[in-house]
Amino acid sequence: QVQLAESGGDSVQAGGSLTLSCVVSHYTYSSGHLGWFRRPPGKEREPVASLSSDDRPKYAYSMEGRVTISKDNAKNTLFLHMNNLKPEDTALYQCAAEIPVQDLSPDRPPATYWRGTYFGHWGQGTQVTVSN
């Protein structure tokens, strides 16, 4: 079973930086995308960034220029570096992995679709709180 374990969340002041990490285990879809999403308090989950298996990033417009997604294949770890953080970046940040279309099923929780990719594996999340 795919496991995604995030860490690195913290309480920071506006303008600060953070790097989140996600250790990915038992993920065998070699051409799959990995990504970061976030859920602000009282709001729906929204995309932050994704990274293809050949390291092509995509960024949400709201975060572009302030975040960088990367991975260390040797350590099976996905990163999200965020800078110039704002109070509106306060959220639970979740790591996600692509699920192949052929594995989508009504018996599974619904996947989240973003820019051509179905994300169907999720971590528990790490909390980021940004204050003025």
GROMACS .gro file of N, CA and C in nm:
model
  396
    1GLN      N    1   0.084  -0.119   0.000
    1GLN     CA    2   0.000   0.000   0.000
    1GLN      C    3   0.088   0.124   0.000
    2VAL      N    4   0.052   0.220  -0.084
    2VAL     CA    5   0.129   0.343  -0.094
    2VAL      C    6   0.120   0.421   0.037
    3GLN      N    7   0.234   0.468   0.082
    3GLN     CA    8   0.239   0.549   0.204
    3GLN      C    9   0.310   0.679   0.176
    4LEU      N   10   0.253   0.788   0.225
    4LEU     CA   11   0.309   0.921   0.208
    4LEU      C   12   0.315   0.985   0.345
    5ALA      N   13   0.433   1.026   0.388
    5ALA     CA   14   0.450   1.081   0.522
    5ALA      C   15   0.514   1.218   0.514
    6GLU      N   16   0.435   1.321   0.546
    6GLU     CA   17   0.483   1.459   0.540
    6GLU      C   18   0.546   1.501   0.672
    7SER      N   19   0.634   1.600   0.662
    7SER     CA   20   0.693   1.663   0.780
    7SER      C   21   0.741   1.802   0.740
    8GLY      N   22   0.773   1.880   0.840
    8GLY     CA   23   0.830   2.012   0.816
    8GLY      C   24   0.737   2.128   0.840
    9GLY      N   25   0.610   2.101   0.866
    9GLY     CA   26   0.518   2.210   0.895
    9GLY      C   27   0.555   2.281   1.024
   10ASP      N   28   0.520   2.409   1.029
   10ASP     CA   29   0.558   2.488   1.147
   10ASP      C   30   0.475   2.616   1.150
   11SER      N   31   0.490   2.690   1.259
   11SER     CA   32   0.432   2.824   1.270
   11SER      C   33   0.542   2.924   1.240
   12VAL      N   34   0.517   3.009   1.142
   12VAL     CA   35   0.617   3.107   1.101
   12VAL      C   36   0.552   3.244   1.085
   13GLN      N   37   0.636   3.345   1.080
   13GLN     CA   38   0.585   3.479   1.056
   13GLN      C   39   0.580   3.508   0.907
   14ALA      N   40   0.492   3.600   0.871
   14ALA     CA   41   0.480   3.641   0.731
   14ALA      C   42   0.616   3.684   0.678
   15GLY      N   43   0.643   3.641   0.555
   15GLY     CA   44   0.772   3.669   0.494
   15GLY      C   45   0.874   3.560   0.512
   16GLY      N   46   0.842   3.465   0.599
   16GLY     CA   47   0.935   3.356   0.628
   16GLY      C   48   0.933   3.247   0.522
   17SER      N   49   1.015   3.146   0.546
   17SER     CA   50   1.029   3.034   0.453
   17SER      C   51   1.015   2.901   0.527
   18LEU      N   52   0.975   2.800   0.453
   18LEU     CA   53   0.967   2.665   0.507
   18LEU      C   54   0.994   2.566   0.395
   19THR      N   55   1.049   2.452   0.432
   19THR     CA   56   1.062   2.342   0.339
   19THR      C   57   0.989   2.220   0.396
   20LEU      N   58   0.892   2.172   0.322
   20LEU     CA   59   0.818   2.053   0.360
   20LEU      C   60   0.879   1.931   0.292
   21SER      N   61   0.871   1.818   0.360
   21SER     CA   62   0.922   1.692   0.305
   21SER      C   63   0.812   1.588   0.306
   22CYS      N   64   0.822   1.495   0.213
   22CYS     CA   65   0.727   1.385   0.205
   22CYS      C   66   0.802   1.260   0.163
   23VAL      N   67   0.807   1.162   0.253
   23VAL     CA   68   0.869   1.034   0.220
   23VAL      C   69   0.763   0.944   0.156
   24VAL      N   70   0.796   0.894   0.038
   24VAL     CA   71   0.702   0.813  -0.040
   24VAL      C   72   0.746   0.666  -0.034
   25SER      N   73   0.655   0.580   0.008
   25SER     CA   74   0.688   0.437   0.020
   25SER      C   75   0.590   0.352  -0.059
   26HIS      N   76   0.640   0.242  -0.114
   26HIS     CA   77   0.559   0.141  -0.181
   26HIS      C   78   0.483   0.198  -0.300
   27TYR      N   79   0.540   0.297  -0.367
   27TYR     CA   80   0.476   0.357  -0.484
   27TYR      C   81   0.547   0.304  -0.607
   28THR      N   82   0.477   0.223  -0.684
   28THR     CA   83   0.541   0.149  -0.794
   28THR      C   84   0.509   0.204  -0.932
   29TYR      N   85   0.431   0.312  -0.938
   29TYR     CA   86   0.395   0.372  -1.068
   29TYR      C   87   0.511   0.459  -1.112
   30SER      N   88   0.600   0.404  -1.190
   30SER     CA   89   0.726   0.471  -1.222
   30SER      C   90   0.709   0.600  -1.300
   31SER      N   91   0.602   0.615  -1.374
   31SER     CA   92   0.581   0.736  -1.453
   31SER      C   93   0.480   0.830  -1.386
   32GLY      N   94   0.451   0.804  -1.261
   32GLY     CA   95   0.351   0.882  -1.192
   32GLY      C   96   0.399   1.018  -1.145
   33HIS      N   97   0.306   1.111  -1.134
   33HIS     CA   98   0.333   1.243  -1.080
   33HIS      C   99   0.321   1.239  -0.927
   34LEU      N  100   0.397   1.324  -0.863
   34LEU     CA  101   0.381   1.351  -0.721
   34LEU      C  102   0.342   1.497  -0.705
   35GLY      N  103   0.273   1.528  -0.596
   35GLY     CA  104   0.229   1.666  -0.583
   35GLY      C  105   0.205   1.709  -0.440
   36TRP      N  106   0.182   1.838  -0.427
   36TRP     CA  107   0.144   1.897  -0.299
   36TRP      C  108   0.011   1.969  -0.316
   37PHE      N  109  -0.076   1.948  -0.219
   37PHE     CA  110  -0.203   2.017  -0.211
   37PHE      C  111  -0.213   2.078  -0.072
   38ARG      N  112  -0.309   2.167  -0.055
   38ARG     CA  113  -0.330   2.224   0.078
   38ARG      C  114  -0.477   2.245   0.103
   39ARG      N  115  -0.513   2.243   0.232
   39ARG     CA  116  -0.651   2.266   0.272
   39ARG      C  117  -0.652   2.379   0.375
   40PRO      N  118  -0.686   2.502   0.332
   40PRO     CA  119  -0.695   2.612   0.429
   40PRO      C  120  -0.811   2.590   0.525
   41PRO      N  121  -0.809   2.652   0.640
   41PRO     CA  122  -0.918   2.633   0.737
   41PRO      C  123  -1.053   2.667   0.676
   42GLY      N  124  -1.147   2.574   0.685
   42GLY     CA  125  -1.282   2.599   0.636
   42GLY      C  126  -1.299   2.599   0.486
   43LYS      N  127  -1.195   2.559   0.412
   43LYS     CA  128  -1.203   2.562   0.267
   43LYS      C  129  -1.175   2.425   0.207
   44GLU      N  130  -1.198   2.414   0.078
   44GLU     CA  131  -1.171   2.289   0.008
   44GLU      C  132  -1.021   2.274  -0.019
   45ARG      N  133  -0.982   2.151  -0.041
   45ARG     CA  134  -0.843   2.124  -0.078
   45ARG      C  135  -0.812   2.189  -0.213
   46GLU      N  136  -0.691   2.245  -0.224
   46GLU     CA  137  -0.651   2.311  -0.349
   46GLU      C  138  -0.509   2.271  -0.386
   47PRO      N  139  -0.478   2.271  -0.514
   47PRO     CA  140  -0.344   2.231  -0.556
   47PRO      C  141  -0.240   2.338  -0.526
   48VAL      N  142  -0.118   2.293  -0.506
   48VAL     CA  143  -0.004   2.382  -0.488
   48VAL      C  144   0.096   2.361  -0.601
   49ALA      N  145   0.138   2.237  -0.620
   49ALA     CA  146   0.239   2.207  -0.722
   49ALA      C  147   0.242   2.058  -0.748
   50SER      N  148   0.292   2.022  -0.865
   50SER     CA  149   0.314   1.880  -0.895
   50SER      C  150   0.444   1.865  -0.973
   51LEU      N  151   0.493   1.742  -0.974
   51LEU     CA  152   0.621   1.713  -1.040
   51LEU      C  153   0.608   1.581  -1.113
   52SER      N  154   0.643   1.583  -1.241
   52SER     CA  155   0.636   1.459  -1.319
   52SER      C  156   0.754   1.370  -1.285
   53SER      N  157   0.748   1.248  -1.334
   53SER     CA  158   0.855   1.153  -1.307
   53SER      C  159   0.987   1.198  -1.369
   54ASP      N  160   0.979   1.282  -1.474
   54ASP     CA  161   1.102   1.335  -1.535
   54ASP      C  162   1.125   1.480  -1.495
   55ASP      N  163   1.074   1.514  -1.375
   55ASP     CA  164   1.105   1.640  -1.308
   55ASP      C  165   1.054   1.766  -1.377
   56ARG      N  166   0.939   1.758  -1.440
   56ARG     CA  167   0.875   1.878  -1.495
   56ARG      C  168   0.772   1.928  -1.394
   57PRO      N  169   0.792   2.051  -1.342
   57PRO     CA  170   0.700   2.102  -1.240
   57PRO      C  171   0.580   2.177  -1.299
   58LYS      N  172   0.474   2.177  -1.222
   58LYS     CA  173   0.359   2.263  -1.250
   58LYS      C  174   0.323   2.331  -1.119
   59TYR      N  175   0.286   2.457  -1.127
   59TYR     CA  176   0.255   2.533  -1.007
   59TYR      C  177   0.118   2.597  -1.018
   60ALA      N  178   0.049   2.601  -0.906
   60ALA     CA  179  -0.076   2.675  -0.900
   60ALA      C  180  -0.044   2.823  -0.914
   61TYR      N  181  -0.134   2.896  -0.982
   61TYR     CA  182  -0.107   3.038  -1.009
   61TYR      C  183  -0.089   3.117  -0.879
   62SER      N  184  -0.162   3.078  -0.776
   62SER     CA  185  -0.156   3.153  -0.650
   62SER      C  186  -0.022   3.138  -0.580
   63MET      N  187   0.052   3.033  -0.614
   63MET     CA  188   0.178   3.006  -0.546
   63MET      C  189   0.300   3.025  -0.635
   64GLU      N  190   0.277   3.041  -0.765
   64GLU     CA  191   0.390   3.046  -0.857
   64GLU      C  192   0.483   3.162  -0.823
   65GLY      N  193   0.612   3.131  -0.822
   65GLY     CA  194   0.713   3.231  -0.788
   65GLY      C  195   0.752   3.228  -0.642
   66ARG      N  196   0.672   3.162  -0.559
   66ARG     CA  197   0.701   3.154  -0.416
   66ARG      C  198   0.729   3.013  -0.370
   67VAL      N  199   0.707   2.914  -0.456
   67VAL     CA  200   0.730   2.776  -0.417
   67VAL      C  201   0.814   2.705  -0.523
   68THR      N  202   0.887   2.605  -0.476
   68THR     CA  203   0.965   2.518  -0.564
   68THR      C  204   0.943   2.375  -0.520
   69ILE      N  205   0.903   2.291  -0.615
   69ILE     CA  206   0.885   2.149  -0.587
   69ILE      C  207   1.004   2.073  -0.643
   70SER      N  208   1.051   1.974  -0.566
   70SER     CA  209   1.166   1.896  -0.611
   70SER      C  210   1.159   1.759  -0.544
   71LYS      N  211   1.246   1.669  -0.585
   71LYS     CA  212   1.250   1.538  -0.521
   71LYS      C  213   1.390   1.482  -0.521
   72ASP      N  214   1.412   1.393  -0.428
   72ASP     CA  215   1.537   1.319  -0.417
   72ASP      C  216   1.501   1.173  -0.438
   73ASN      N  217   1.527   1.123  -0.558
   73ASN     CA  218   1.486   0.986  -0.591
   73ASN      C  219   1.557   0.883  -0.503
   74ALA      N  220   1.680   0.909  -0.468
   74ALA     CA  221   1.756   0.813  -0.387
   74ALA      C  222   1.693   0.797  -0.248
   75LYS      N  223   1.628   0.904  -0.201
   75LYS     CA  224   1.567   0.899  -0.068
   75LYS      C  225   1.415   0.888  -0.075
   76ASN      N  226   1.362   0.872  -0.197
   76ASN     CA  227   1.216   0.862  -0.215
   76ASN      C  228   1.143   0.975  -0.142
   77THR      N  229   1.196   1.095  -0.156
   77THR     CA  230   1.143   1.208  -0.082
   77THR      C  231   1.108   1.323  -0.176
   78LEU      N  232   0.991   1.377  -0.156
   78LEU     CA  233   0.941   1.493  -0.231
   78LEU      C  234   0.951   1.615  -0.139
   79PHE      N  235   0.989   1.728  -0.196
   79PHE     CA  236   1.005   1.850  -0.117
   79PHE      C  237   0.917   1.962  -0.173
   80LEU      N  238   0.884   2.054  -0.084
   80LEU     CA  239   0.819   2.178  -0.126
   80LEU      C  240   0.885   2.291  -0.049
   81HIS      N  241   0.958   2.372  -0.120
   81HIS     CA  242   1.019   2.489  -0.054
   81HIS      C  243   0.929   2.610  -0.080
   82MET      N  244   0.893   2.676   0.028
   82MET     CA  245   0.805   2.792   0.019
   82MET      C  246   0.875   2.914   0.077
   83ASN      N  247   0.867   3.025   0.008
   83ASN     CA  248   0.924   3.147   0.065
   83ASN      C  249   0.823   3.260   0.057
   84ASN      N  250   0.856   3.370   0.122
   84ASN     CA  251   0.767   3.486   0.130
   84ASN      C  252   0.625   3.442   0.169
   85LEU      N  253   0.617   3.363   0.275
   85LEU     CA  254   0.489   3.310   0.318
   85LEU      C  255   0.395   3.420   0.366
   86LYS      N  256   0.265   3.401   0.339
   86LYS     CA  257   0.162   3.496   0.375
   86LYS      C  258   0.061   3.429   0.467
   87PRO      N  259  -0.012   3.507   0.546
   87PRO     CA  260  -0.113   3.445   0.633
   87PRO      C  261  -0.211   3.357   0.556
   88GLU      N  262  -0.242   3.393   0.433
   88GLU     CA  263  -0.336   3.312   0.353
   88GLU      C  264  -0.276   3.179   0.308
   89ASP      N  265  -0.149   3.156   0.335
   89ASP     CA  266  -0.087   3.026   0.308
   89ASP      C  267  -0.110   2.928   0.423
   90THR      N  268  -0.171   2.974   0.529
   90THR     CA  269  -0.202   2.886   0.642
   90THR      C  270  -0.293   2.774   0.595
   91ALA      N  271  -0.250   2.651   0.619
   91ALA     CA  272  -0.327   2.535   0.569
   91ALA      C  273  -0.262   2.406   0.617
   92LEU      N  274  -0.337   2.298   0.599
   92LEU     CA  275  -0.280   2.164   0.612
   92LEU      C  276  -0.227   2.125   0.475
   93TYR      N  277  -0.098   2.098   0.466
   93TYR     CA  278  -0.034   2.066   0.339
   93TYR      C  279  -0.020   1.914   0.327
   94GLN      N  280  -0.073   1.862   0.216
   94GLN     CA  281  -0.072   1.718   0.194
   94GLN      C  282   0.008   1.681   0.070
   95CYS      N  283   0.081   1.574   0.083
   95CYS     CA  284   0.154   1.516  -0.028
   95CYS      C  285   0.060   1.419  -0.101
   96ALA      N  286   0.075   1.408  -0.232
   96ALA     CA  287  -0.014   1.323  -0.310
   96ALA      C  288   0.063   1.252  -0.420
   97ALA      N  289   0.011   1.136  -0.458
   97ALA     CA  290   0.072   1.059  -0.567
   97ALA      C  291  -0.034   1.024  -0.670
   98GLU      N  292   0.007   1.022  -0.794
   98GLU     CA  293  -0.084   0.992  -0.904
   98GLU      C  294  -0.134   0.849  -0.899
   99ILE      N  295  -0.259   0.832  -0.934
   99ILE     CA  296  -0.315   0.699  -0.950
   99ILE      C  297  -0.345   0.679  -1.098
  100PRO      N  298  -0.300   0.569  -1.157
  100PRO     CA  299  -0.327   0.546  -1.300
  100PRO      C  300  -0.477   0.542  -1.327
  101VAL      N  301  -0.516   0.589  -1.443
  101VAL     CA  302  -0.657   0.593  -1.478
  101VAL      C  303  -0.722   0.456  -1.466
  102GLN      N  304  -0.647   0.352  -1.503
  102GLN     CA  305  -0.706   0.218  -1.500
  102GLN      C  306  -0.732   0.168  -1.359
  103ASP      N  307  -0.675   0.236  -1.259
  103ASP     CA  308  -0.697   0.196  -1.121
  103ASP      C  309  -0.811   0.275  -1.054
  104LEU      N  310  -0.865   0.373  -1.125
  104LEU     CA  311  -0.979   0.446  -1.070
  104LEU      C  312  -1.097   0.352  -1.056
  105SER      N  313  -1.168   0.363  -0.949
  105SER     CA  314  -1.279   0.272  -0.924
  105SER      C  315  -1.378   0.337  -0.830
  106PRO      N  316  -1.508   0.309  -0.851
  106PRO     CA  317  -1.607   0.360  -0.755
  106PRO      C  318  -1.590   0.301  -0.616
  107ASP      N  319  -1.511   0.196  -0.604
  107ASP     CA  320  -1.487   0.136  -0.474
  107ASP      C  321  -1.379   0.211  -0.397
  108ARG      N  322  -1.309   0.301  -0.466
  108ARG     CA  323  -1.205   0.380  -0.400
  108ARG      C  324  -1.257   0.520  -0.372
  109PRO      N  325  -1.195   0.589  -0.278
  109PRO     CA  326  -1.230   0.731  -0.260
  109PRO      C  327  -1.204   0.807  -0.390
  110PRO      N  328  -1.283   0.908  -0.420
  110PRO     CA  329  -1.263   0.980  -0.547
  110PRO      C  330  -1.126   1.046  -0.552
  111ALA      N  331  -1.067   1.038  -0.671
  111ALA     CA  332  -0.938   1.102  -0.691
  111ALA      C  333  -0.958   1.250  -0.718
  112THR      N  334  -0.852   1.325  -0.699
  112THR     CA  335  -0.852   1.469  -0.730
  112THR      C  336  -0.780   1.490  -0.862
  113TYR      N  337  -0.846   1.558  -0.956
  113TYR     CA  338  -0.790   1.579  -1.089
  113TYR      C  339  -0.733   1.719  -1.100
  114TRP      N  340  -0.607   1.727  -1.142
  114TRP     CA  341  -0.545   1.858  -1.161
  114TRP      C  342  -0.448   1.853  -1.277
  115ARG      N  343  -0.475   1.935  -1.376
  115ARG     CA  344  -0.386   1.953  -1.492
  115ARG      C  345  -0.341   1.820  -1.551
  116GLY      N  346  -0.439   1.736  -1.579
  116GLY     CA  347  -0.410   1.614  -1.653
  116GLY      C  348  -0.374   1.495  -1.568
  117THR      N  349  -0.376   1.509  -1.437
  117THR     CA  350  -0.333   1.400  -1.348
  117THR      C  351  -0.438   1.373  -1.241
  118TYR      N  352  -0.463   1.244  -1.220
  118TYR     CA  353  -0.549   1.202  -1.110
  118TYR      C  354  -0.461   1.168  -0.990
  119PHE      N  355  -0.483   1.238  -0.881
  119PHE     CA  356  -0.411   1.211  -0.757
  119PHE      C  357  -0.502   1.131  -0.666
  120GLY      N  358  -0.457   1.010  -0.631
  120GLY     CA  359  -0.544   0.923  -0.554
  120GLY      C  360  -0.483   0.866  -0.429
  121HIS      N  361  -0.357   0.900  -0.402
  121HIS     CA  362  -0.291   0.857  -0.279
  121HIS      C  363  -0.252   0.982  -0.201
  122TRP      N  364  -0.279   0.979  -0.070
  122TRP     CA  365  -0.263   1.100   0.011
  122TRP      C  366  -0.191   1.071   0.142
  123GLY      N  367  -0.114   1.169   0.186
  123GLY     CA  368  -0.060   1.164   0.320
  123GLY      C  369  -0.156   1.228   0.419
  124GLN      N  370  -0.121   1.222   0.546
  124GLN     CA  371  -0.207   1.279   0.650
  124GLN      C  372  -0.195   1.431   0.656
  125GLY      N  373  -0.082   1.483   0.610
  125GLY     CA  374  -0.066   1.628   0.608
  125GLY      C  375   0.024   1.680   0.717
  126THR      N  376   0.075   1.801   0.693
  126THR     CA  377   0.156   1.872   0.793
  126THR      C  378   0.107   2.016   0.796
  127GLN      N  379   0.089   2.070   0.916
  127GLN     CA  380   0.026   2.201   0.933
  127GLN      C  381   0.127   2.314   0.918
  128VAL      N  382   0.089   2.411   0.836
  128VAL     CA  383   0.166   2.534   0.821
  128VAL      C  384   0.079   2.650   0.867
  129THR      N  385   0.129   2.728   0.961
  129THR     CA  386   0.056   2.844   1.012
  129THR      C  387   0.143   2.967   0.995
  130VAL      N  388   0.090   3.068   0.926
  130VAL     CA  389   0.165   3.191   0.900
  130VAL      C  390   0.092   3.306   0.968
  131SER      N  391   0.164   3.379   1.052
  131SER     CA  392   0.103   3.490   1.124
  131SER      C  393   0.172   3.621   1.090
  132ASN      N  394   0.099   3.730   1.109
  132ASN     CA  395   0.157   3.863   1.084
  132ASN      C  396   0.251   3.903   1.196
   0.00000   0.00000   0.00000
